[in-house]
CSV table of C-alpha atoms and ligand atoms in Angstrom, one decimal:
chain,number,residue,atom,x,y,z
A,1,MET,CA,0.6,0.1,0.1
A,2,LYS,CA,1.4,3.3,-1.0
A,3,LYS,CA,2.2,5.7,2.7
A,4,VAL,CA,1.9,9.5,3.2
A,5,GLY,CA,2.9,10.8,6.9
A,6,PHE,CA,1.6,13.3,8.3
A,7,THR,CA,3.8,16.6,10.9
A,8,GLU,CA,1.0,17.9,12.6
A,9,THR,CA,1.4,21.9,12.8
A,10,VAL,CA,-0.5,23.2,15.5
A,11,LEU,CA,1.3,23.9,18.1
A,12,ARG,CA,3.8,25.3,16.6
A,13,ASP,CA,4.2,26.8,13.0
A,14,ALA,CA,0.0,26.8,12.5
A,15,ASN,CA,0.3,28.3,16.2
A,16,GLN,CA,3.1,30.8,15.2
A,17,SER,CA,1.5,31.2,12.2
A,18,LEU,CA,-1.7,32.7,13.4
A,19,ILE,CA,-1.9,33.8,16.7
A,20,ALA,CA,2.0,35.1,16.9
A,21,THR,CA,2.8,31.4,18.9
A,22,ARG,CA,0.6,33.0,21.8
A,23,LEU,CA,-0.6,29.0,23.1
A,24,PRO,CA,0.3,28.4,26.6
A,25,PHE,CA,0.8,25.1,27.7
A,26,SER,CA,-1.9,24.5,29.8
A,27,ALA,CA,-4.1,25.0,26.7
A,28,PHE,CA,-2.9,22.0,24.9
A,29,GLU,CA,-1.9,20.1,27.6
A,30,PRO,CA,-5.4,18.5,28.1
A,31,ILE,CA,-4.9,17.0,24.2
A,32,LEU,CA,-1.7,15.9,24.5
A,33,LYS,CA,-1.9,12.2,24.8
A,34,THR,CA,-4.8,12.5,22.2
A,35,ILE,CA,-2.3,13.7,19.5
A,36,ASP,CA,0.1,11.0,20.4
A,37,SER,CA,-2.4,8.6,19.4
A,38,ALA,CA,-3.2,10.1,16.0
A,39,GLY,CA,-0.3,8.4,14.7
A,40,TYR,CA,1.4,11.5,13.0
A,41,TYR,CA,4.6,11.0,11.6
A,42,SER,CA,6.0,13.7,13.8
A,43,CYS,CA,4.9,16.6,15.4
A,44,GLU,CA,6.5,19.9,15.3
A,45,CYS,CA,5.9,21.6,19.0
A,46,TRP,CA,9.3,23.6,19.6
A,47,GLY,CA,11.7,25.7,17.8
A,48,GLY,CA,10.5,28.7,15.6
A,49,ALA,CA,9.2,31.5,17.4
A,50,THR,CA,8.4,29.3,20.5
A,51,PHE,CA,11.3,29.4,22.3
A,52,ASP,CA,11.2,33.9,22.1
A,53,SER,CA,7.6,33.3,23.3
A,54,CYS,CA,7.4,31.4,25.9
A,55,LEU,CA,10.3,33.8,27.8
A,56,ARG,CA,9.0,37.0,26.5
A,57,TYR,CA,5.5,36.7,26.8
A,58,LEU,CA,4.6,33.6,28.3
A,59,SER,CA,6.2,33.1,31.3
A,60,GLU,CA,7.0,30.3,30.1
A,61,ASP,CA,10.8,27.9,30.7
A,62,PRO,CA,10.3,26.6,26.6
A,63,TRP,CA,12.8,23.4,28.1
A,64,GLU,CA,10.3,22.2,30.8
A,65,ARG,CA,7.6,22.9,27.8
A,66,LEU,CA,9.6,20.8,26.2
A,67,ARG,CA,9.8,18.8,28.5
A,68,ASN,CA,6.4,17.8,29.1
A,69,ILE,CA,5.6,17.6,26.3
A,70,LYS,CA,8.0,15.0,25.4
A,71,LYS,CA,6.3,12.9,29.0
A,72,ALA,CA,2.7,13.1,27.4
A,73,MET,CA,3.3,12.2,24.4
A,74,PRO,CA,6.4,9.8,24.0
A,75,ASN,CA,5.0,7.2,20.9
A,76,THR,CA,5.0,10.6,18.7
A,77,LYS,CA,8.2,11.8,17.3
A,78,LEU,CA,8.8,15.5,18.5
A,79,GLN,CA,10.1,18.3,16.1
A,80,MET,CA,12.0,21.5,15.5
A,81,LEU,CA,12.7,24.2,13.8
A,82,LEU,CA,16.3,25.3,13.5
A,83,ARG,CA,17.8,28.2,11.4
A,84,GLY,CA,21.5,26.0,11.6
A,85,GLN,CA,24.2,28.2,13.0
A,86,ASN,CA,21.9,30.8,13.9
A,87,ILE,CA,19.5,28.7,16.0
A,88,LEU,CA,16.7,30.3,16.7
A,89,GLY,CA,17.7,33.7,15.9
A,90,TYR,CA,19.1,35.6,13.1
A,91,LYS,CA,23.0,36.2,13.7
A,92,HIS,CA,25.6,33.7,13.9
A,93,TYR,CA,26.7,31.5,16.8
A,94,PRO,CA,29.8,29.8,17.8
A,95,ASP,CA,30.1,26.3,16.8
A,96,ASP,CA,30.0,25.3,21.0
A,97,VAL,CA,26.9,27.2,20.9
A,98,VAL,CA,25.4,25.4,18.0
A,99,ARG,CA,26.3,22.5,19.5
A,100,LYS,CA,25.5,22.8,22.8
A,101,PHE,CA,21.6,23.5,22.2
A,102,ILE,CA,20.9,20.8,19.9
A,103,GLU,CA,22.6,18.1,22.4
A,104,LEU,CA,20.2,19.7,25.0
A,105,ALA,CA,17.4,20.3,23.1
A,106,VAL,CA,17.7,15.8,22.0
A,107,LYS,CA,18.5,15.2,26.3
A,108,ASN,CA,15.4,17.1,27.1
A,109,GLY,CA,13.0,15.3,24.6
A,110,MET,CA,13.6,16.3,20.7
A,111,ASP,CA,13.4,13.6,17.6
A,112,ILE,CA,13.8,15.3,14.5
A,113,ILE,CA,15.9,18.7,14.3
A,114,ARG,CA,14.2,20.4,11.1
A,115,ILE,CA,17.9,22.5,10.0
A,116,PHE,CA,18.1,25.5,7.5
A,117,ASP,CA,19.9,28.5,6.1
A,118,ALA,CA,18.2,31.2,4.6
A,119,LEU,CA,21.1,31.6,2.4
A,120,ASN,CA,20.5,28.0,1.6
A,121,ASP,CA,24.8,28.1,2.4
A,122,VAL,CA,24.9,24.4,3.4
A,123,ARG,CA,28.3,25.5,5.4
A,124,ASN,CA,25.9,27.0,7.6
A,125,ILE,CA,23.9,23.5,8.7
A,126,GLU,CA,27.1,21.8,8.6
A,127,VAL,CA,27.6,21.7,12.0
A,128,ALA,CA,23.9,21.6,13.2
A,129,VAL,CA,24.0,18.5,11.4
A,130,ASP,CA,26.8,16.8,12.3
A,131,GLU,CA,26.0,17.7,15.7
A,132,THR,CA,21.9,16.1,15.3
A,133,LEU,CA,23.1,13.1,14.4
A,134,LYS,CA,25.8,12.5,16.5
A,135,GLN,CA,23.6,12.9,19.3
A,136,GLY,CA,21.1,10.1,17.7
A,137,ALA,CA,18.9,12.4,16.5
A,138,ILE,CA,16.8,12.6,13.6
A,139,ALA,CA,18.2,15.3,11.1
A,140,SER,CA,16.4,17.2,8.7
A,141,GLY,CA,17.9,19.4,5.6
A,142,ALA,CA,15.9,22.1,4.9
A,143,ILE,CA,15.9,23.7,1.0
A,144,CYS,CA,14.6,27.2,1.2
A,145,TYR,CA,12.4,27.1,-1.6
A,146,THR,CA,11.6,30.6,-3.9
A,147,ILE,CA,11.3,31.8,-7.8
A,148,SER,CA,14.5,33.3,-9.1
A,149,PRO,CA,16.3,33.1,-12.7
A,150,ILE,CA,19.3,30.8,-10.8
A,151,HIS,CA,17.1,28.7,-8.9
A,152,ASN,CA,15.3,25.7,-10.6
A,153,ILE,CA,15.2,22.4,-10.1
A,154,GLU,CA,19.2,21.3,-11.2
A,155,SER,CA,20.2,24.0,-8.2
A,156,TYR,CA,17.6,22.6,-5.8
A,157,ILE,CA,19.6,19.2,-6.9
A,158,LYS,CA,22.5,19.8,-6.2
A,159,LEU,CA,21.3,21.2,-2.6
A,160,ALA,CA,20.2,18.1,-2.0
A,161,LYS,CA,22.8,15.6,-3.0
A,162,ASP,CA,25.2,17.8,-0.7
A,163,MET,CA,22.6,17.9,2.5
A,164,GLU,CA,23.1,14.0,1.2
A,165,LYS,CA,26.4,13.7,1.5
A,166,MET,CA,26.1,15.8,4.9
A,167,GLY,CA,24.2,12.4,6.6
A,168,VAL,CA,20.9,14.4,6.9
A,169,ASN,CA,18.0,11.5,7.0
A,170,THR,CA,15.3,13.3,5.4
A,171,ILE,CA,15.1,16.3,2.7
A,172,CYS,CA,12.1,18.8,3.3
A,173,ILE,CA,11.2,21.6,0.7
A,174,LYS,CA,10.5,24.5,2.9
A,175,ASP,CA,8.0,26.6,0.8
A,176,MET,CA,7.6,29.7,3.6
A,177,ALA,CA,5.5,31.7,1.5
A,178,GLY,CA,3.2,29.3,0.1
A,179,ILE,CA,4.2,30.1,-3.8
A,180,MET,CA,5.5,26.4,-4.5
A,181,THR,CA,2.8,25.6,-7.8
A,182,PRO,CA,1.2,21.9,-7.9
A,183,LYS,CA,3.6,21.9,-11.2
A,184,GLU,CA,7.0,22.9,-9.7
A,185,ALA,CA,6.5,20.2,-6.7
A,186,TYR,CA,5.9,18.1,-9.1
A,187,ALA,CA,8.7,18.6,-11.0
A,188,LEU,CA,10.3,19.0,-8.3
A,189,VAL,CA,9.4,16.4,-6.4
A,190,SER,CA,10.5,13.6,-8.9
A,191,ALA,CA,13.4,15.4,-9.2
A,192,LEU,CA,14.2,14.5,-6.3
A,193,LYS,CA,13.1,11.5,-5.4
A,194,GLU,CA,15.4,10.4,-8.9
A,195,ASN,CA,18.3,12.0,-7.2
A,196,VAL,CA,18.8,11.3,-3.7
A,197,SER,CA,17.1,8.4,-2.0
A,198,LEU,CA,16.4,9.7,1.1
A,199,PRO,CA,12.1,10.4,1.9
A,200,ILE,CA,11.0,13.8,0.7
A,201,ILE,CA,8.8,16.1,3.1
A,202,VAL,CA,6.9,19.2,2.2
A,203,HIS,CA,6.4,22.0,4.4
A,204,THR,CA,3.8,25.0,2.4
A,205,HIS,CA,1.2,27.5,3.6
A,206,SER,CA,-1.9,27.9,2.5
A,207,THR,CA,-1.6,31.8,2.0
A,208,THR,CA,-1.8,32.4,-1.0
A,209,GLY,CA,-4.5,28.9,-2.0
A,210,LEU,CA,-2.2,27.0,-3.4
A,211,ALA,CA,-1.4,24.4,-0.8
A,212,PHE,CA,-3.9,21.3,-0.7
A,213,MET,CA,-3.3,21.0,-4.9
A,214,THR,CA,0.2,21.4,-4.3
A,215,LEU,CA,0.3,19.2,-1.8
A,216,LEU,CA,-1.9,16.5,-3.7
A,217,LYS,CA,0.8,16.6,-6.6
A,218,ALA,CA,3.6,16.5,-4.3
A,219,VAL,CA,2.8,12.8,-2.7
A,220,GLU,CA,1.5,11.7,-6.3
A,221,ALA,CA,5.7,12.5,-7.0
A,222,GLY,CA,6.5,10.5,-4.3
A,223,ALA,CA,6.6,12.8,-1.5
A,224,ASP,CA,6.9,11.1,1.8
A,225,VAL,CA,5.1,13.5,4.6
A,226,ILE,CA,3.4,16.0,3.9
A,227,ASP,CA,3.0,19.1,6.8
A,228,THR,CA,-0.9,20.2,7.7
A,229,ALA,CA,-2.3,22.0,10.3
A,230,ILE,CA,-5.3,20.2,12.1
A,231,SER,CA,-8.5,21.9,11.1
A,232,CYS,CA,-9.4,25.1,12.9
A,233,PHE,CA,-5.7,26.2,13.3
A,234,SER,CA,-5.5,25.1,9.3
A,235,GLY,CA,-5.9,27.6,6.4
A,236,GLY,CA,-4.9,31.5,5.8
A,237,THR,CA,-0.8,32.1,6.7
A,238,SER,CA,-0.9,28.8,7.9
A,239,GLN,CA,-0.6,24.9,6.9
A,240,ALA,CA,-3.9,23.6,4.7
A,241,ALA,CA,-6.2,21.5,6.8
A,242,THR,CA,-4.6,18.3,8.2
A,243,GLU,CA,-8.6,15.7,8.2
A,244,THR,CA,-9.0,17.1,4.5
A,245,LEU,CA,-5.7,15.6,3.5
A,246,GLU,CA,-6.3,12.9,5.4
A,247,TYR,CA,-9.6,12.3,3.7
A,248,VAL,CA,-8.6,12.7,0.5
A,249,PHE,CA,-6.0,10.4,0.6
A,250,THR,CA,-7.3,7.6,2.1
A,251,GLU,CA,-9.9,7.9,-0.3
A,252,MET,CA,-7.0,7.5,-3.3
A,253,GLY,CA,-5.5,4.7,-1.7
A,254,TYR,CA,-2.7,5.3,0.5
A,255,ASP,CA,-2.1,4.9,4.1
A,256,THR,CA,-1.6,7.2,6.0
A,257,GLY,CA,-1.8,6.3,9.3
A,258,LEU,CA,-3.8,8.9,10.6
A,259,ASP,CA,-7.3,7.7,12.8
A,260,LYS,CA,-9.8,10.1,12.0
A,261,GLU,CA,-12.1,9.7,15.0
A,262,THR,CA,-8.7,11.5,17.0
A,263,LEU,CA,-8.3,13.6,14.8
A,264,ARG,CA,-11.7,15.1,15.5
A,265,LYS,CA,-11.4,15.1,18.6
A,266,ILE,CA,-7.7,17.4,18.6
A,267,ASN,CA,-9.9,19.3,16.3
A,268,ALA,CA,-13.0,19.2,19.1
A,269,HIS,CA,-9.8,20.3,21.7
A,270,PHE,CA,-8.6,23.6,19.8
A,271,LYS,CA,-11.9,24.8,18.2
A,272,PRO,CA,-13.3,27.0,21.3
A,273,ILE,CA,-9.4,27.9,21.7
A,274,ARG,CA,-9.1,29.3,18.4
A,275,ASP,CA,-12.3,31.3,18.6
A,276,LYS,CA,-11.1,32.7,22.4
A,277,PHE,CA,-8.5,33.9,20.6
A,278,LEU,CA,-10.9,35.2,16.9
A,279,ASN,CA,-12.7,36.6,19.9
A,280,GLU,CA,-10.3,38.4,21.9
A,281,GLY,CA,-8.3,40.0,18.3
A,282,GLY,CA,-4.9,37.4,18.9
A,283,LEU,CA,-6.1,35.8,15.6
A,284,ASN,CA,-6.9,38.4,12.9
A,285,PRO,CA,-9.9,36.6,10.2
A,286,ARG,CA,-7.5,38.8,7.7
A,287,VAL,CA,-5.0,36.1,8.7
A,288,LEU,CA,-7.3,33.1,7.4
A,289,GLY,CA,-8.4,33.8,4.2
A,290,THR,CA,-6.8,33.5,1.3
A,291,ASP,CA,-4.0,36.6,-0.9
A,292,THR,CA,-2.8,35.9,-3.8
A,293,ASP,CA,-0.5,39.1,-3.7
A,294,ALA,CA,2.7,37.2,-3.7
A,295,LEU,CA,2.0,34.9,-6.6
A,296,ASN,CA,1.3,38.5,-8.8
A,297,TYR,CA,4.2,40.2,-6.7
A,298,GLN,CA,6.7,37.2,-6.5
A,299,ILE,CA,7.4,39.1,-2.8
A,300,PRO,CA,6.1,36.8,0.4
A,301,GLY,CA,2.7,38.3,2.2
A,302,GLY,CA,4.6,39.2,5.2
A,303,MET,CA,7.2,41.3,3.1
A,304,LEU,CA,4.6,42.9,1.3
A,305,SER,CA,2.8,44.0,4.7
A,306,ASN,CA,6.0,45.5,5.5
A,307,LEU,CA,6.7,47.5,2.6
A,308,ILE,CA,3.1,49.1,3.2
A,309,SER,CA,3.8,49.9,7.0
A,310,GLN,CA,7.2,51.4,5.7
A,311,LEU,CA,5.6,53.4,3.4
A,312,THR,CA,2.9,54.5,4.8
A,313,GLN,CA,4.9,55.5,8.4
A,314,GLN,CA,6.5,58.0,5.9
A,315,ASN,CA,4.1,59.1,4.4
A,316,ALA,CA,5.2,58.0,1.3
A,317,MET,CA,2.4,55.3,-0.4
A,318,ASP,CA,2.7,57.5,-3.6
A,319,LYS,CA,5.8,55.6,-4.5
A,320,PHE,CA,5.0,52.2,-3.7
A,321,ALA,CA,4.9,51.2,-6.9
A,322,ASP,CA,8.4,52.0,-7.8
A,323,VAL,CA,9.4,50.2,-4.3
A,324,LEU,CA,8.1,46.5,-6.4
A,325,VAL,CA,9.7,47.5,-9.0
A,326,GLU,CA,12.9,48.5,-6.8
A,327,THR,CA,12.4,45.1,-4.8
A,328,PRO,CA,13.3,42.8,-7.3
A,329,ASN,CA,16.4,45.1,-8.6
A,330,VAL,CA,17.7,45.0,-5.3
A,331,ARG,CA,17.5,41.2,-5.0
A,332,LYS,CA,19.3,40.5,-8.0
A,333,ASP,CA,21.9,42.8,-6.6
A,334,LEU,CA,22.0,41.2,-3.5
A,335,GLY,CA,22.8,37.7,-5.7
A,336,TYR,CA,18.8,36.4,-5.1
A,337,PRO,CA,18.9,35.4,-1.8
A,338,PRO,CA,15.1,33.8,-1.0
A,339,LEU,CA,12.9,36.2,0.9
A,340,VAL,CA,12.7,34.8,3.8
A,341,THR,CA,13.8,36.1,7.4
A,342,PRO,CA,16.4,38.6,7.9
A,343,MET,CA,16.7,38.5,4.1
A,344,SER,CA,13.1,39.6,3.3
A,345,GLN,CA,13.6,42.9,5.7
A,346,MET,CA,16.8,44.1,4.4
A,347,VAL,CA,15.9,43.6,0.5
A,348,GLY,CA,12.5,45.0,1.4
A,349,GLN,CA,14.2,48.3,3.6
A,350,GLN,CA,17.1,48.7,1.1
A,351,ALA,CA,14.3,48.9,-1.7
A,352,VAL,CA,12.0,51.5,0.0
A,353,SER,CA,16.0,53.7,1.1
A,354,ASN,CA,16.6,53.2,-2.6
A,355,VAL,CA,13.9,54.7,-3.9
A,356,LEU,CA,13.2,57.3,-1.1
A,357,ALA,CA,16.4,59.0,-1.4
A,358,GLY,CA,16.3,59.1,-4.9
A,359,GLU,CA,19.3,57.7,-5.2
A,360,ARG,CA,20.5,53.7,-5.6
A,361,TYR,CA,22.5,52.8,-2.0
A,362,LYS,CA,22.5,56.5,-0.9
A,363,VAL,CA,22.2,54.5,2.5
A,364,VAL,CA,23.2,51.0,3.2
A,365,SER,CA,21.5,49.9,6.5
A,366,LYS,CA,24.8,47.9,8.6
A,367,GLU,CA,22.3,44.2,8.1
A,368,VAL,CA,22.7,45.0,4.3
A,369,LYS,CA,26.7,46.0,4.7
A,370,ALA,CA,27.3,42.4,6.5
A,371,TYR,CA,25.5,40.4,3.7
A,372,LEU,CA,28.0,42.0,1.5
A,373,ARG,CA,30.8,40.8,4.1
A,374,GLY,CA,30.1,37.3,4.0
A,375,GLU,CA,28.7,37.5,7.6
A,376,TYR,CA,25.5,35.7,6.5
A,377,GLY,CA,27.2,33.0,4.5
A,378,ARG,CA,28.0,32.9,0.6
A,379,ALA,CA,24.9,34.7,-1.2
A,380,PRO,CA,23.5,31.8,-3.9
A,381,GLY,CA,24.6,34.3,-7.2
A,382,GLU,CA,26.7,36.7,-7.9
A,383,VAL,CA,26.0,40.0,-5.5
A,384,ASP,CA,26.8,43.3,-7.6
A,385,GLY,CA,30.6,43.8,-8.2
A,386,ALA,CA,30.4,47.7,-8.0
A,387,LEU,CA,27.9,48.1,-4.9
A,388,VAL,CA,30.5,45.6,-2.8
A,389,GLU,CA,33.0,47.4,-4.3
A,390,LYS,CA,31.1,51.0,-2.9
A,391,VAL,CA,30.0,49.3,0.5
A,392,LEU,CA,33.6,47.5,1.4
A,393,MET,CA,35.5,50.2,-0.1
A,394,GLY,CA,38.8,48.0,-1.0
A,395,ASP,CA,37.8,45.0,1.8
A,396,LYS,CA,37.8,41.9,1.0
A,397,PRO,CA,34.2,39.6,1.6
A,398,LEU,CA,34.9,36.5,4.3
A,399,GLU,CA,36.4,33.9,2.5
A,400,GLY,CA,35.1,31.0,5.2
A,401,ARG,CA,31.8,31.3,7.7
A,402,PHE,CA,31.3,34.0,9.6
A,403,ALA,CA,31.2,31.3,12.5
A,404,ASP,CA,34.8,30.9,11.6
A,405,THR,CA,35.3,33.9,13.4
A,406,LEU,CA,33.7,33.8,16.5
A,407,GLU,CA,35.0,32.5,19.9
A,408,PRO,CA,33.6,30.3,22.0
A,409,GLN,CA,31.3,31.3,24.2
A,410,PHE,CA,28.8,29.3,26.1
A,411,GLU,CA,31.5,28.4,29.1
A,412,LYS,CA,32.1,31.6,29.3
A,413,THR,CA,28.5,32.8,29.5
A,414,LYS,CA,28.0,30.4,31.8
A,415,ALA,CA,31.5,31.2,34.3
A,416,GLU,CA,29.6,34.6,34.4
A,417,LEU,CA,25.4,34.1,34.8
A,418,GLY,CA,26.9,32.4,38.0
A,419,ASP,CA,23.7,30.4,39.8
A,420,VAL,CA,21.7,33.5,38.3
A,421,ALA,CA,21.7,30.0,35.9
A,422,ARG,CA,20.4,27.3,37.3
A,423,ASN,CA,21.7,24.9,34.6
A,424,ASP,CA,22.8,25.0,31.1
A,425,GLU,CA,18.9,25.0,29.5
A,426,ASP,CA,19.2,28.5,31.4
A,427,VAL,CA,22.5,29.7,30.2
A,428,MET,CA,21.4,28.3,26.5
A,429,SER,CA,17.9,30.4,27.0
A,430,TYR,CA,20.1,33.4,27.9
A,431,ILE,CA,22.5,33.0,25.2
A,432,SER,CA,19.3,32.3,22.7
A,433,PHE,CA,17.7,35.9,24.5
A,434,PRO,CA,20.2,37.8,26.6
A,435,GLN,CA,17.4,40.3,28.3
A,436,VAL,CA,14.0,38.5,27.5
A,437,ALA,CA,15.7,35.2,29.3
A,438,GLU,CA,17.3,37.8,32.8
A,439,LYS,CA,13.6,38.8,32.8
A,440,PHE,CA,12.2,35.8,32.6
A,441,PHE,CA,14.5,34.7,35.6
A,442,ASN,CA,14.2,37.5,38.0
A,443,ASP,CA,10.1,36.9,36.8
A,444,ARG,CA,10.7,33.3,37.8
A,445,LYS,CA,12.8,33.6,40.8
A,446,ALA,CA,9.8,36.3,42.1
A,447,ARG,CA,6.8,34.2,41.7
A,448,GLU,CA,8.5,31.0,43.8
A,449,GLU,CA,9.8,33.7,46.8
A,450,LYS,CA,5.7,34.5,46.4
A,451,LYS,CA,4.6,31.2,46.2
A,452,ALA,CA,6.2,29.9,49.4
A,453,PHE,CA,5.6,32.8,51.6
A,454,TYR,CA,1.9,32.0,50.8
A,455,SER,CA,2.4,28.7,52.0
A,456,ILE,CA,4.4,29.6,55.2
A,457,GLU,CA,0.7,31.7,55.2
A,458,GLU,CA,-1.1,28.9,54.6
A,459,VAL,CA,1.0,26.3,57.6
A,460,GLU,CA,0.4,29.3,60.1
B,501,CO,CO1,6.5,27.4,7.7
């Protein structure tokens, strides 16, 4: 029987895409055992923005959340998203930090680590993949899917082969903007199946309305696993619905591994939670709709709304058409980086500044300068030589990895923190988000002291 596996995203990507990652652990704790018995290939529950959001908004220790999920879900593989050398943020960390993070993630319950680099520079995922395999977890190499004159089936095959050589266990096509069409998915998955001998996973978003069709064609071409979200947390900027695709593939004769009645229970649990976020404004109904602008402009939806808000702030919406023309030009000058964070912001901001200043690259942000110095990694295509010359003023861009220029950081930070950090996990929270973690540590201490005080009162 043909098989297709499902990765449930309600705890991570759906949560992040629809309600800015505001689901507290208490909201989904009662349903974890049910999710565990549904028959998913994996459950994406950590990484991405969940870590920051736990510390910043939910007063939760992200490591404790992971351990608690693991305890409730011993039978389903837990999965996280990792930005290679950037771990969960946007700056590069030294190798010792990347390795320690992965060691702790696996120790606390992680089974699958999906690893990507915003530029698809494999040097930036190498250490993370190596450590994931050393720790005995599953390393999934993710290709950031984008459209440009230099990104094509051949370039993606090369990337997948490089990842296979590196030892990854699976390859994921990560279409963060939801712009991969059914035809492209069929061609790309078929080509990957022919050229690498690893399971192929497809991740996309419903933003532009393509997702169901794209996943259908991807599976027809041989995709082994697809990412979906339980229906009440699906659609719009989230993933396509789990139950719908389970229904379709079961009818087509695939073994999905999923149990319909269990899926129904999971959805019944999340429905009132979705309604509460809708009623209280945490979920904007607009993100649930279909927005085809990304197809018209070849610019991801989130980036487009950023451009509009920047221009509105500067009272310059009359320049919108010029910015839309300038954006692909900037992207070309920078060697066609995939339009994923932080590149999407950098390209967008530069385009706005080029138009508003009335002169191209009169002002260049420090991020774009760092990019041109090679601090983010290798550009996918050729960077405009005159621009490099102008910005670096004769300096040579970096040849090797930026991480090689960084001093080891973990032990040093651990010593500096002393007993502020109670364990290595705390040290890692601090390295990832220093101010946020510090505030979290202080609040945690205050909560505990208050609790201790009240328990004395109770005794008396
Ligand atoms: Co995503």
